[in-house]
Short mmCIF file of C-alpha atoms and ligand atoms in Angstrom, two decimals:
data_model
loop_
_atom_site.label_atom_id
_atom_site.label_comp_id
_atom_site.label_asym_id
_atom_site.label_seq_id
_atom_site.Cartn_x
_atom_site.Cartn_y
_atom_site.Cartn_z
CA MET A 1 37.86 170.58 80.07
CA ILE A 2 35.40 171.86 82.64
CA MET A 3 31.91 170.44 82.40
CA GLU A 4 28.95 171.42 84.48
CA ARG A 5 26.22 169.19 83.14
CA CYS A 6 26.14 165.65 81.76
CA VAL A 7 25.67 165.58 77.96
CA ILE A 8 23.47 162.49 78.28
CA CYS A 9 21.07 163.32 81.14
CA LYS A 10 21.97 166.94 82.04
CA GLY A 11 22.77 165.71 85.56
CA LYS A 12 25.35 167.42 87.78
CA ILE A 13 29.01 166.58 87.08
CA ILE A 14 31.53 166.18 89.89
CA GLU A 15 35.23 165.32 89.92
CA GLY A 16 35.78 161.62 90.08
CA ALA A 17 38.22 158.83 89.39
CA GLU A 18 37.84 155.55 87.56
CA LEU A 19 40.01 152.46 88.01
CA ARG A 20 40.77 150.95 84.59
CA ASP A 21 43.17 147.98 84.38
CA GLY A 22 44.73 148.98 87.71
CA VAL A 23 45.34 152.58 86.65
CA GLU A 24 43.43 155.37 88.37
CA LEU A 25 42.11 157.85 85.80
CA LYS A 26 41.04 161.26 87.05
CA GLY A 27 38.05 162.87 85.38
CA TRP A 28 34.42 163.69 85.98
CA LYS A 29 31.36 161.66 86.81
CA CYS A 30 27.64 162.34 86.45
CA THR A 31 25.88 162.15 89.82
CA LYS A 32 22.61 161.15 88.11
CA CYS A 33 23.41 158.49 85.46
CA GLY A 34 26.98 157.63 86.43
CA GLU A 35 28.50 158.46 83.03
CA THR A 36 32.24 159.16 83.36
CA TYR A 37 34.24 161.72 81.40
CA ILE A 38 37.99 161.05 81.19
CA PRO A 39 40.20 163.71 79.51
CA SER A 40 42.39 162.61 76.58
CA GLY A 41 45.60 163.22 78.56
CA GLU A 42 44.46 160.70 81.17
CA VAL A 43 43.52 158.17 78.46
CA LEU A 44 47.00 158.58 76.94
CA ARG A 45 48.59 158.01 80.38
CA TRP A 46 46.48 154.83 80.72
CA GLU A 47 47.53 153.61 77.23
CA ILE A 48 51.21 154.09 78.13
CA LEU A 49 51.01 152.53 81.61
CA THR A 50 49.14 149.46 80.28
CA GLY A 51 51.64 148.86 77.42
CA ARG A 52 49.39 149.95 74.56
CA ARG A 53 52.06 152.31 73.14
CA LYS A 54 54.98 149.99 73.89
CA GLY A 55 57.19 150.64 70.85
CA TYR A 56 57.09 154.39 71.26
CA VAL A 57 57.55 154.90 75.01
CA ARG A 58 60.87 155.49 76.71
CA LYS A 59 61.83 156.29 80.29
CA ILE A 60 64.00 159.29 81.15
CA ARG A 61 67.30 158.08 82.64
CA THR A 62 70.28 159.79 84.20
CA VAL A 63 73.74 159.59 82.64
CA GLY A 64 76.23 161.66 84.63
CA ASN A 65 74.50 164.96 85.22
CA SER A 66 72.26 164.67 82.15
CA LYS A 67 68.76 163.37 81.65
CA VAL A 68 68.81 160.96 78.71
CA VAL A 69 66.17 159.29 76.56
CA THR A 70 66.81 156.75 73.80
CA LEU A 71 65.06 156.74 70.41
CA PRO A 72 62.82 153.83 69.41
CA GLU A 73 64.32 151.72 66.56
CA ARG A 74 61.10 151.94 64.56
CA LEU A 75 61.20 155.75 64.78
CA ILE A 76 64.87 155.83 63.70
CA ALA A 77 64.01 153.83 60.58
CA GLU A 78 60.81 155.71 59.77
CA ALA A 79 62.33 159.18 60.23
CA LYS A 80 65.68 158.16 58.64
CA ILE A 81 67.63 159.38 61.67
CA HIS A 82 71.43 159.10 61.48
CA ILE A 83 74.38 159.61 63.82
CA ASN A 84 75.36 163.34 63.95
CA ASP A 85 71.87 164.49 62.93
CA LEU A 86 70.75 167.46 65.02
CA VAL A 87 67.61 167.60 67.14
CA LEU A 88 65.70 170.84 67.58
CA PHE A 89 63.32 170.81 70.57
CA GLU A 90 60.19 172.86 70.04
CA LYS A 91 57.72 173.38 72.86
CA MET A 92 54.18 172.70 71.68
CA LYS A 93 50.85 173.13 73.42
CA ASP A 94 50.58 169.41 74.21
CA GLY A 95 54.23 168.46 74.54
CA ILE A 96 57.61 168.75 72.84
CA LEU A 97 58.31 168.26 69.14
CA LEU A 98 61.70 166.81 68.20
CA ARG A 99 62.63 168.25 64.80
CA ILE A 100 65.37 166.13 63.18
CA ILE A 101 67.85 168.15 61.12
CA HIS A 102 70.15 166.26 58.71
CA PRO A 103 73.24 168.53 58.47
CA HIS A 104 74.75 166.66 55.48
CA ILE A 105 71.65 167.27 53.35
CA SER A 106 71.21 170.93 54.40
CA LYS A 107 74.77 171.84 53.34
CA ARG A 108 74.25 170.58 49.77
CA SER A 109 71.08 172.58 49.11
ZN1 ZN B 201 24.26 161.79 83.31
#
């Protein structure tokens, strides 16, 4: 997102930061009317750091030489994830998709 002019007053936009609930969000600010523009990635970071996505956020940990992340209980129930299911990691534009493969069901079909 690169903006040159404010959508409200057509004023000049410069890079700026905004402090929201103790989290510094990087974005753009209008030099004329003061309107701020915060990209969605920064808003998501703010939601996570202020606990607004609590049930679905995990921290990467180290176990031996591996980086490990646990699955939220709610997600396990919703996606019907079982022990020995396989996880296919697919790189997406905005992140990584975890595709759950149930081997026991695939074999029957
Ligand atoms: Zn403006």
